[in-house]
Short mmCIF file of C-alpha atoms in Angstrom, two decimals:
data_model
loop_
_atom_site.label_atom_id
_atom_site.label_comp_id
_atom_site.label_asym_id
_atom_site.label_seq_id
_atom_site.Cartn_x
_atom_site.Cartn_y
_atom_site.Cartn_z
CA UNK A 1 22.69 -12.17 -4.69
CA UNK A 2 20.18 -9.64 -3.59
CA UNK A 3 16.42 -10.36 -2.65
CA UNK A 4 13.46 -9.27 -1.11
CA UNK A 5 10.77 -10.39 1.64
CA UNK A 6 8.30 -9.00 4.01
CA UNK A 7 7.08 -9.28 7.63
CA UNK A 8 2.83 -10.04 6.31
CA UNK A 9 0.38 -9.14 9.16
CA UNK A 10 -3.18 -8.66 9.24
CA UNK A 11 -5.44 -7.33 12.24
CA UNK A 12 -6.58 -10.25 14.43
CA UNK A 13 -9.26 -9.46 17.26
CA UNK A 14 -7.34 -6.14 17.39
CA UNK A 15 -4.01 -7.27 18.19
CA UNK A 16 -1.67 -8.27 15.27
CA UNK A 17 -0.85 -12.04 13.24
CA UNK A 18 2.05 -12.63 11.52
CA UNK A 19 2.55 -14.52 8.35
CA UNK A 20 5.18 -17.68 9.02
CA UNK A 21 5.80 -20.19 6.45
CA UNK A 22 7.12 -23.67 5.78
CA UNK A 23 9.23 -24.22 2.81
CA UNK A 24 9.18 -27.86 2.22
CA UNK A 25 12.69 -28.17 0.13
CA UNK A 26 14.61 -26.88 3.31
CA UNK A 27 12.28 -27.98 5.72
CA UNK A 28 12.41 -24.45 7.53
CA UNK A 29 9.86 -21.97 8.91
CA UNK A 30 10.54 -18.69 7.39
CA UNK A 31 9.27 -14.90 6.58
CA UNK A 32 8.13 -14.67 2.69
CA UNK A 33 11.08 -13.94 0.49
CA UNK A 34 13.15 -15.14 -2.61
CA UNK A 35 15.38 -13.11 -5.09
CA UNK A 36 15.12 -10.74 -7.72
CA UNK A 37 14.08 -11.14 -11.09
CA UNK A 38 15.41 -9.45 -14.10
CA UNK A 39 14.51 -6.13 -14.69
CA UNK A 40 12.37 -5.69 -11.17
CA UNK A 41 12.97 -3.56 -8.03
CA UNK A 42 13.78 -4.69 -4.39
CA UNK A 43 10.08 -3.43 -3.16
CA UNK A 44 8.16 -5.13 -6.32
CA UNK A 45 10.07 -7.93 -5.29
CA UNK A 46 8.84 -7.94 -1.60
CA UNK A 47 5.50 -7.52 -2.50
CA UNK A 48 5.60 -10.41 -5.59
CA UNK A 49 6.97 -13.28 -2.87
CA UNK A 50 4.53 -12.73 -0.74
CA UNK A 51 1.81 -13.24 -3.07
CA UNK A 52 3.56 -16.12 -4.87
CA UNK A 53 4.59 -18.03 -1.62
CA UNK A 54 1.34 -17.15 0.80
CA UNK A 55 -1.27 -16.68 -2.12
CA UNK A 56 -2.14 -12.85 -0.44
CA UNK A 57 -1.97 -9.59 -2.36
CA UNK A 58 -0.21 -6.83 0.09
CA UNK A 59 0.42 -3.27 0.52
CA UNK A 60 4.01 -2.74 1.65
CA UNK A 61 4.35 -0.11 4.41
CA UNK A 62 7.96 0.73 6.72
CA UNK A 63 11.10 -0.59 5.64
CA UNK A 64 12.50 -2.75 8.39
CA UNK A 65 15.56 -4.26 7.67
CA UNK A 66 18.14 -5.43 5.00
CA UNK A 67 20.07 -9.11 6.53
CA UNK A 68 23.14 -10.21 4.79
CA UNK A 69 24.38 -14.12 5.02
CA UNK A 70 25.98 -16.46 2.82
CA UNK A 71 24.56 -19.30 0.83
CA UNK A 72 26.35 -21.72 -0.43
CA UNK A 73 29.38 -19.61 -0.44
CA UNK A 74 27.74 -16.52 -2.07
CA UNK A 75 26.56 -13.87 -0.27
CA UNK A 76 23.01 -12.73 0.18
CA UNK A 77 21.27 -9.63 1.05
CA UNK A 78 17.62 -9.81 1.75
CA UNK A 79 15.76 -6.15 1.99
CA UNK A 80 12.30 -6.49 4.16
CA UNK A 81 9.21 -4.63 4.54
CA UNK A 82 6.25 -4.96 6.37
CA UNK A 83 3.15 -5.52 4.40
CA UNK A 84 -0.28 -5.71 5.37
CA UNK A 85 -2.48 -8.56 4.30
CA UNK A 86 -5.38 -7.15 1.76
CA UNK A 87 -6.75 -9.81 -0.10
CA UNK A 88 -5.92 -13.51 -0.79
CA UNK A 89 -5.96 -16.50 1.01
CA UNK A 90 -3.04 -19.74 1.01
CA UNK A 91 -2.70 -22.47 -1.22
CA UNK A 92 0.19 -25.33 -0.73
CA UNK A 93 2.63 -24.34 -3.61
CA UNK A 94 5.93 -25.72 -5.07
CA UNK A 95 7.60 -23.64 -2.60
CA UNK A 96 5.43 -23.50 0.63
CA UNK A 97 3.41 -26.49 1.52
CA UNK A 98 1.96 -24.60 5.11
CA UNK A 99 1.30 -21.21 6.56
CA UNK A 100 0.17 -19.85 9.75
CA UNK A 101 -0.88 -16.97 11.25
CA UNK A 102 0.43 -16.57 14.77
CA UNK A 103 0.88 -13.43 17.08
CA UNK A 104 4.31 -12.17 17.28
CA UNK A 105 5.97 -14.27 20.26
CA UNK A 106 4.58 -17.06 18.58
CA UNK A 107 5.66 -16.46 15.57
CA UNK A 108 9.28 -15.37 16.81
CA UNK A 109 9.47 -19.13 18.84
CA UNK A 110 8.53 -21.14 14.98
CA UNK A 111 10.71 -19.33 12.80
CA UNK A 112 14.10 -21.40 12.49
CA UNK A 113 16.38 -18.44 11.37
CA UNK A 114 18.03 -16.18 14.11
CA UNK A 115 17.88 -13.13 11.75
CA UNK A 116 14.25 -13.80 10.60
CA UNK A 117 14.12 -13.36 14.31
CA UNK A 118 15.94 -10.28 14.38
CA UNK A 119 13.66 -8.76 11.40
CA UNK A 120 10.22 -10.00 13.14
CA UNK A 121 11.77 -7.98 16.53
CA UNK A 122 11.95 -4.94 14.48
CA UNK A 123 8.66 -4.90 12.88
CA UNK A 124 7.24 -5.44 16.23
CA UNK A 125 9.23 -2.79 18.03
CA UNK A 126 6.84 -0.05 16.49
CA UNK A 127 2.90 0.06 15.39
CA UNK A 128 1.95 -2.01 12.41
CA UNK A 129 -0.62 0.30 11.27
CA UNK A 130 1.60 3.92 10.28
CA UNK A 131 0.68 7.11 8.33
CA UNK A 132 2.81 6.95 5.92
CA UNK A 133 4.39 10.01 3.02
CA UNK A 134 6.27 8.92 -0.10
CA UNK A 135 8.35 11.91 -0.09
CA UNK A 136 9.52 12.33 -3.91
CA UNK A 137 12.21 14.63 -5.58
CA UNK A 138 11.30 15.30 -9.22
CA UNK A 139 12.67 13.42 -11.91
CA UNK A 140 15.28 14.38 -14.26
CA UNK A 141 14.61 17.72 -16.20
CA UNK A 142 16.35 19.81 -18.53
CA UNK A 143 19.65 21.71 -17.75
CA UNK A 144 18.73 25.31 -15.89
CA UNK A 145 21.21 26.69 -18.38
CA UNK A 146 19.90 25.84 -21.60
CA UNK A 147 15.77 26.74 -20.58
CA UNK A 148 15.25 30.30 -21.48
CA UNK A 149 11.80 30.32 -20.35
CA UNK A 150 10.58 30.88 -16.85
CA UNK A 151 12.51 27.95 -14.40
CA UNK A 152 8.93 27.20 -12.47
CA UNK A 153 7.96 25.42 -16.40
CA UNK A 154 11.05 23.86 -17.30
CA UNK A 155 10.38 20.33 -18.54
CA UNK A 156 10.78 16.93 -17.90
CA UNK A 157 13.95 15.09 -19.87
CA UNK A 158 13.20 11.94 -21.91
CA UNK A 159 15.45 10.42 -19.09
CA UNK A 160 13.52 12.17 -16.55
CA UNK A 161 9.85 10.90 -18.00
CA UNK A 162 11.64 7.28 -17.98
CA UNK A 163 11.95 7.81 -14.47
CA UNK A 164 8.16 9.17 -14.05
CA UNK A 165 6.83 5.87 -15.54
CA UNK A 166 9.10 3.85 -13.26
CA UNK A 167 7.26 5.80 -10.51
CA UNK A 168 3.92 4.99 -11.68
CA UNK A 169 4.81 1.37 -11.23
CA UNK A 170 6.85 1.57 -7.80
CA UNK A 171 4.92 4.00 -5.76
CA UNK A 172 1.20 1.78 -6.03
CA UNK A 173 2.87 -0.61 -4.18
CA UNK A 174 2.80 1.15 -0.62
CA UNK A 175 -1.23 2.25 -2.22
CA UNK A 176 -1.14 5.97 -2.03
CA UNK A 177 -4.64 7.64 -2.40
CA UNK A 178 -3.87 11.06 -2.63
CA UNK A 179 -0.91 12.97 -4.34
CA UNK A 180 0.45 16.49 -3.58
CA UNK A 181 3.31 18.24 -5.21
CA UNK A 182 5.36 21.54 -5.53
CA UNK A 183 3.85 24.09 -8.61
CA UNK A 184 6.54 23.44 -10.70
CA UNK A 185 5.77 21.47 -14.02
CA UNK A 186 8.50 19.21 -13.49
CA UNK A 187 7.19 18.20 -10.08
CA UNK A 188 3.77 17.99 -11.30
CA UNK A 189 4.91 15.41 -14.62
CA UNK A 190 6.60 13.32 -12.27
CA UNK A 191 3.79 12.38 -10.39
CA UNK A 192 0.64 12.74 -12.75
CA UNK A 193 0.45 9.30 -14.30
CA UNK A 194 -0.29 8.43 -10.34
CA UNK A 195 -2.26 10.21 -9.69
CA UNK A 196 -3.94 9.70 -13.45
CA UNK A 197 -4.25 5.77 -12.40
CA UNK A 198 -5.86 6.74 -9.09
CA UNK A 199 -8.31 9.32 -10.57
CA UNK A 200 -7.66 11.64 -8.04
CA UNK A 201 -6.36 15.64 -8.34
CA UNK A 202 -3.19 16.46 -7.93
CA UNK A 203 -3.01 19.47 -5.09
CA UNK A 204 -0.32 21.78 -5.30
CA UNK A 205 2.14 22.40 -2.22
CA UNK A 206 3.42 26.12 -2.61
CA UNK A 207 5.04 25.56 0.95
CA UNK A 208 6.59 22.61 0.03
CA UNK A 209 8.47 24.47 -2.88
CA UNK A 210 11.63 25.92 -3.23
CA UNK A 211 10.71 29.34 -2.80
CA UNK A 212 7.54 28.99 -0.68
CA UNK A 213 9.68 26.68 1.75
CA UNK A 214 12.75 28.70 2.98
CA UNK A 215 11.31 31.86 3.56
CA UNK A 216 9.16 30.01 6.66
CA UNK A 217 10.54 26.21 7.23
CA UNK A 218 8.61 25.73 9.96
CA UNK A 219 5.64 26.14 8.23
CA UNK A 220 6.43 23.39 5.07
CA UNK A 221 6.79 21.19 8.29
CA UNK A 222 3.94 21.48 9.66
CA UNK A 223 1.97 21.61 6.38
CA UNK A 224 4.35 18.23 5.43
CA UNK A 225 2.79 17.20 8.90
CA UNK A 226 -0.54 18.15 8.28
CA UNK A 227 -0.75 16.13 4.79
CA UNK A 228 0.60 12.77 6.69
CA UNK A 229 -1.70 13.09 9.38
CA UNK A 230 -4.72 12.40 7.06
CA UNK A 231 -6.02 8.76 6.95
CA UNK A 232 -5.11 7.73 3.40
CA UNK A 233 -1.33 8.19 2.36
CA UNK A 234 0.04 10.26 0.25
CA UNK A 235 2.62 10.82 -2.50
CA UNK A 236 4.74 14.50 -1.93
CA UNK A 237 6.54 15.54 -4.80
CA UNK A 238 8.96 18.41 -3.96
CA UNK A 239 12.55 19.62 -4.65
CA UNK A 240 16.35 18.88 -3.83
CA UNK A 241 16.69 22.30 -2.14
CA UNK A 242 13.84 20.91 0.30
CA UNK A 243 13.77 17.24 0.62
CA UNK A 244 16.91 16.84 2.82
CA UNK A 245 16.19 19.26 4.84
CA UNK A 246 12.44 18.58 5.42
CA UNK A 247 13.89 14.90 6.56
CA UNK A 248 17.17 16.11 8.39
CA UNK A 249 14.31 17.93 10.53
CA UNK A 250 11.71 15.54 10.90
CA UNK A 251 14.14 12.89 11.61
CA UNK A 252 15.38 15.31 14.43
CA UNK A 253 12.11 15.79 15.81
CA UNK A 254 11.59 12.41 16.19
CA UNK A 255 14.82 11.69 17.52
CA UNK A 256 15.50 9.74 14.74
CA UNK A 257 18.91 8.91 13.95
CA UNK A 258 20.13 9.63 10.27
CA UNK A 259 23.76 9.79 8.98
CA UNK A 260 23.13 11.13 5.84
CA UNK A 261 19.67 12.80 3.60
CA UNK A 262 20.69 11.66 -0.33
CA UNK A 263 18.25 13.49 -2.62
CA UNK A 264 18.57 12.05 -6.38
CA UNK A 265 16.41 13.50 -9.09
CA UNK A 266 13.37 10.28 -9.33
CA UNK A 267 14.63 8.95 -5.54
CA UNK A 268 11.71 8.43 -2.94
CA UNK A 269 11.59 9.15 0.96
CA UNK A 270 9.54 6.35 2.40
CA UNK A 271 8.93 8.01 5.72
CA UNK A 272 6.47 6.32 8.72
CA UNK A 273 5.28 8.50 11.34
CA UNK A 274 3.38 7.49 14.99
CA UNK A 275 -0.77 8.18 14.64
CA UNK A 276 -1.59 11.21 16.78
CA UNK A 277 -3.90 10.57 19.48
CA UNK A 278 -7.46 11.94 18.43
CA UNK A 279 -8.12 14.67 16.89
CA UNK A 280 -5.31 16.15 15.62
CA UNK A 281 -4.30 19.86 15.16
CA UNK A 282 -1.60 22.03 14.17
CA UNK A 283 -2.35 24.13 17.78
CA UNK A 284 -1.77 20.90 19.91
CA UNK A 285 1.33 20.67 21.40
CA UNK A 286 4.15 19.47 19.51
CA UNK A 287 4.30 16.39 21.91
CA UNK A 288 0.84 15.30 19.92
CA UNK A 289 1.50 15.89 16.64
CA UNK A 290 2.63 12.88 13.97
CA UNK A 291 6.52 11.94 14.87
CA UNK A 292 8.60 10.58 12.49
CA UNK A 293 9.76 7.20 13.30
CA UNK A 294 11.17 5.27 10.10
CA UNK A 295 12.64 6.78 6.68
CA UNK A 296 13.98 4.54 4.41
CA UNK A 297 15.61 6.06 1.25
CA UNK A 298 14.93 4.96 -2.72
CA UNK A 299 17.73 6.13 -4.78
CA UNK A 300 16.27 4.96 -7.99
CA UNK A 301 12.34 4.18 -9.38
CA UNK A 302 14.21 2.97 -11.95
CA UNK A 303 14.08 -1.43 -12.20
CA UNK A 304 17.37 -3.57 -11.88
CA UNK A 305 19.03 -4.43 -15.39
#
């Protein structure tokens, strides 16, 4: 059985509160989760508990965790996020009858669960409030082989514009304001209908390309850099000759340990990085500039059968 929760906060006298409820039918006090529907993925999940079991709309952010244990004799997996607290406010429900917002020791001492426990430790072992780049490798296109026209225009596949309009639905739910992307037509497609729903331009990457990328790496970092140091996040869209490699090195950077940098044609890079302090420029020293400090890999936009 797979499902889906999230670590809520909001900002409380500029410290952080934590979302802990009580779920009357077990008598337990537990982080907002439940199980997939039909048809939906493991983030739209997250983000639908909370709002069904705490009454508050949220914008997902790091992933933190997946916890496996077994019910009943089946086994679960529950996949959590954190998830900032936008709008909303509780109601007593068939599922939760109270809520309460509590820093994070106090929250940590309520909960009943040891690995509820072990996910609230690992939201609170880094910032709540992260830049954050969805990192996104085109969808499917057409085979290289059979595209006699120039490669930088070869189009999306009706399997690869399946996977665009899965995108337009997953990617809102981290709220993206901005959305950059490699020239290539297939990059642009695969992000336009977001950035068509946010009514925002779509600003093309050369250095985050292919060919603009390997001649200079260094620099697609730091322009990679530069676009997740801005306030609002942002959707990338780039290529499978870059992604991994962008990530292998960030992760690096940041002394952040990766086994392995998958790269499938529609898959997203959910990838946190630390706020630098003040003003930020590329001529600081490294030391000060954004470090990478969570990436979570998406294989699939694409919702569970």
């Amino acid at each position: 059985m797979k499902a889906a929760g999230a670590v809520l906060w909001r900002e409380a006298d500029g410290d952080v509160e934590i979302a802990v409820v009580h779920r009357q039918r077990y008598d337990d006090w537990s982080l907002p989760k439940g199980k997939l529907d039909r048809g939906e993925t493991i983030p739209a999940c997250a983000a639908r508990e909370v709002l069904e079991e705490t009454g508050y709309s949220c914008v997902l952010g790091r992933f933190l965790k997946q916890i496996s244990y077994t019910v009943g004799g089946d086994a679960k997996t529950v996949d959590y996020y954190a998830a900032e607290a936008v709008s909303g406010s509780f109601t007593a429900n068939d599922e939760v009858d109270s809520l309460r917002w509590l820093p994070i020791a106090d929250a940590s001492s309520l909960l009943t669960y040891s690995h509820d426990r072990t996910v609230l430790a690992e939201f609170g072992r880094l910032p709540a409030d992260l830049l954050l780049v969805l990192l996104v490798r085109h969808a499917k296109a057409g085979k290289r082989s059979e595209w006699n026209d120039d490669d930088d225009l070869r189009p999306l596949s009706d399997a690869g514009w399946k996977q665009a309009s899965a995108l337009r639905s997953l990617l809102p739910l981290w709220a993206p304001a901005r959305v950059h992307t490699a020239p290539r037509v297939r990059c642009v497609d695969t992000v336009r209908g977001v950035a068509e729903d946010l009514s925002v331009d779509i600003v093309e990457e050369a250095r985050l390309s292919e060919e603009g990328y390997w001649p200079d790496p260094d620099a697609g970092l730091v322009r990679l850099l530069e676009v997740a140091a801005q306030e609002d996040r942002a959707v990338v869209c780039s290529q499978g000759g870059v992604i991994p490699s962008v990530v292998q090195s960030l992760a690096e950077m940041g002394g952040l340990r990766l086994d392995e940098y998958p790269c499938k044609k529609g898959s997203v890079w959910v990838l946190a990085f630390t706020r630098p302090f003040g003003t930020w420029s590329t001529s600081d020293s490294p030391s000060r500039w954004p470090t990478l400090v969570s990436a979570h890999y998406l294989a699939s936009p694409l919702p569970r059968p």
